[in-house]
Amino acid sequence: MAKKNLNIVVKWSYPREFENALGTVLSYEGYGIYCISRKFGGKETILYIGKTTRRYRDRLKNHKNKWLHFYRGEKIVRFGTITQPITVTQEIINDVESAIIYEIEPIQNTDKINRYFFTEEYKISNTGFKG
């Protein structure tokens, strides 16, 4: 049986300073993806792409306590909302996160850098404030 080609659209929020992002209340909290980057020396570097099925604040605090404090410069967070399809499943979130990590190879992501497995074949479009 052939795989379906599904179109996924991820709309990225404007960049928020990390500390301000901790207090952000998002109407779409639940399933979601996010990007942590830093600006240092006139350059922005993506440090981490993540997903969550709980509050973003909890995930961000976890990163702050474990590794984010090792990086100098301005830390920035962008939140990704999957606007298409209308119904988002855990499998879609996993596949989108995996594909973005594989393509971008963020410094702090250790899984999915060299390969990943997906449940469906997708065309992923990123819109909004991608960075």
Short mmCIF file of C-alpha atoms in Angstrom, two decimals:
data_model
loop_
_atom_site.label_atom_id
_atom_site.label_comp_id
_atom_site.label_asym_id
_atom_site.label_seq_id
_atom_site.Cartn_x
_atom_site.Cartn_y
_atom_site.Cartn_z
CA MET A 1 0.00 0.00 0.00
CA ALA A 2 1.42 3.40 -0.99
CA LYS A 3 2.07 6.02 1.62
CA LYS A 4 -0.04 9.16 1.55
CA ASN A 5 1.66 12.47 0.86
CA LEU A 6 0.43 14.81 3.57
CA ASN A 7 0.98 18.55 3.63
CA ILE A 8 2.05 19.92 7.00
CA VAL A 9 2.28 23.65 7.72
CA VAL A 10 4.19 24.87 10.77
CA LYS A 11 3.66 28.50 11.70
CA TRP A 12 6.47 29.84 13.87
CA SER A 13 5.89 32.56 16.46
CA TYR A 14 7.94 35.71 16.63
CA PRO A 15 11.19 35.20 18.55
CA ARG A 16 10.90 35.67 22.30
CA GLU A 17 13.73 36.20 24.73
CA PHE A 18 14.11 32.95 26.67
CA GLU A 19 13.17 34.39 30.07
CA ASN A 20 10.08 36.06 28.60
CA ALA A 21 9.10 32.83 26.84
CA LEU A 22 8.90 31.07 30.20
CA GLY A 23 5.92 33.24 31.11
CA THR A 24 4.18 32.95 27.75
CA VAL A 25 0.72 31.45 27.88
CA LEU A 26 -0.11 29.86 24.56
CA SER A 27 -3.62 28.99 23.50
CA TYR A 28 -2.29 25.93 21.68
CA GLU A 29 -0.36 24.45 24.58
CA GLY A 30 -0.55 20.71 24.39
CA TYR A 31 1.10 19.19 21.35
CA GLY A 32 3.73 21.49 19.98
CA ILE A 33 7.26 22.04 18.76
CA TYR A 34 9.72 24.75 19.64
CA CYS A 35 13.13 26.04 18.66
CA ILE A 36 15.78 27.38 21.03
CA SER A 37 18.56 29.45 19.49
CA ARG A 38 21.11 32.00 20.58
CA LYS A 39 22.44 35.22 19.17
CA PHE A 40 26.12 35.74 19.80
CA GLY A 41 28.79 37.55 17.83
CA GLY A 42 26.29 38.83 15.28
CA LYS A 43 25.15 35.31 14.38
CA GLU A 44 22.09 33.27 15.34
CA THR A 45 22.65 29.55 15.93
CA ILE A 46 19.88 27.01 16.45
CA LEU A 47 20.68 25.03 19.57
CA TYR A 48 17.69 22.73 19.97
CA ILE A 49 14.45 21.64 18.31
CA GLY A 50 11.96 20.01 20.66
CA LYS A 51 8.42 18.80 21.04
CA THR A 52 6.12 18.68 23.99
CA THR A 53 2.83 17.18 25.04
CA ARG A 54 2.81 19.22 28.23
CA ARG A 55 3.25 22.90 28.98
CA TYR A 56 6.04 24.61 27.07
CA ARG A 57 7.14 26.32 30.28
CA ASP A 58 7.98 22.96 31.87
CA ARG A 59 10.10 21.85 28.91
CA LEU A 60 11.93 25.17 28.71
CA LYS A 61 12.76 25.15 32.42
CA ASN A 62 14.19 21.68 31.99
CA HIS A 63 16.56 22.92 29.25
CA LYS A 64 17.52 25.98 31.28
CA ASN A 65 18.51 23.83 34.24
CA LYS A 66 20.39 21.19 32.24
CA TRP A 67 22.42 22.93 29.50
CA LEU A 68 21.24 26.33 28.35
CA HIS A 69 23.27 28.22 30.97
CA PHE A 70 26.49 27.00 29.28
CA TYR A 71 25.83 29.24 26.25
CA ARG A 72 26.66 32.93 26.13
CA GLY A 73 24.61 35.45 24.23
CA GLU A 74 20.91 36.14 23.91
CA LYS A 75 18.78 32.98 24.12
CA ILE A 76 15.67 32.98 21.93
CA VAL A 77 12.61 30.73 21.67
CA ARG A 78 10.18 30.31 18.79
CA PHE A 79 7.02 28.22 19.16
CA GLY A 80 5.75 26.16 16.24
CA THR A 81 2.04 25.64 15.70
CA ILE A 82 0.96 23.04 13.20
CA THR A 83 -1.83 24.84 11.34
CA GLN A 84 -2.37 22.14 8.73
CA PRO A 85 -3.76 19.53 9.06
CA ILE A 86 -6.44 20.68 11.47
CA THR A 87 -6.20 17.50 13.54
CA VAL A 88 -2.70 17.00 14.93
CA THR A 89 -1.66 13.65 16.32
CA GLN A 90 1.30 12.57 18.40
CA GLU A 91 2.67 10.82 15.29
CA ILE A 92 2.57 14.04 13.26
CA ILE A 93 4.37 15.96 16.03
CA ASN A 94 7.02 13.23 16.24
CA ASP A 95 7.53 13.16 12.48
CA VAL A 96 7.72 16.95 12.12
CA GLU A 97 10.21 17.27 14.98
CA SER A 98 12.32 14.42 13.56
CA ALA A 99 12.42 15.91 10.05
CA ILE A 100 13.40 19.39 11.28
CA ILE A 101 16.14 17.98 13.54
CA TYR A 102 17.49 15.84 10.70
CA GLU A 103 17.61 18.78 8.28
CA ILE A 104 18.98 21.43 10.66
CA GLU A 105 21.20 19.32 12.97
CA PRO A 106 20.93 21.54 16.07
CA ILE A 107 23.90 21.41 18.44
CA GLN A 108 22.02 20.08 21.49
CA ASN A 109 19.91 17.45 19.71
CA THR A 110 21.59 14.07 19.81
CA ASP A 111 18.83 11.86 18.42
CA LYS A 112 17.59 12.00 14.83
CA ILE A 113 20.72 13.75 13.54
CA ASN A 114 21.89 10.90 11.29
CA ARG A 115 18.56 9.19 10.57
CA TYR A 116 14.97 8.97 11.66
CA PHE A 117 11.89 6.92 10.96
CA PHE A 118 8.53 8.37 9.99
CA THR A 119 4.98 7.07 9.97
CA GLU A 120 3.85 8.97 6.87
CA GLU A 121 5.51 10.85 4.03
CA TYR A 122 5.06 14.61 4.48
CA LYS A 123 5.72 17.85 2.72
CA ILE A 124 6.51 20.29 5.54
CA SER A 125 6.22 24.03 4.98
CA ASN A 126 7.49 26.48 7.59
CA THR A 127 5.87 29.91 7.78
CA GLY A 128 5.96 32.86 10.15
CA PHE A 129 9.10 33.94 12.00
CA LYS A 130 11.41 31.06 11.06
CA GLY A 131 14.69 32.72 11.92
#
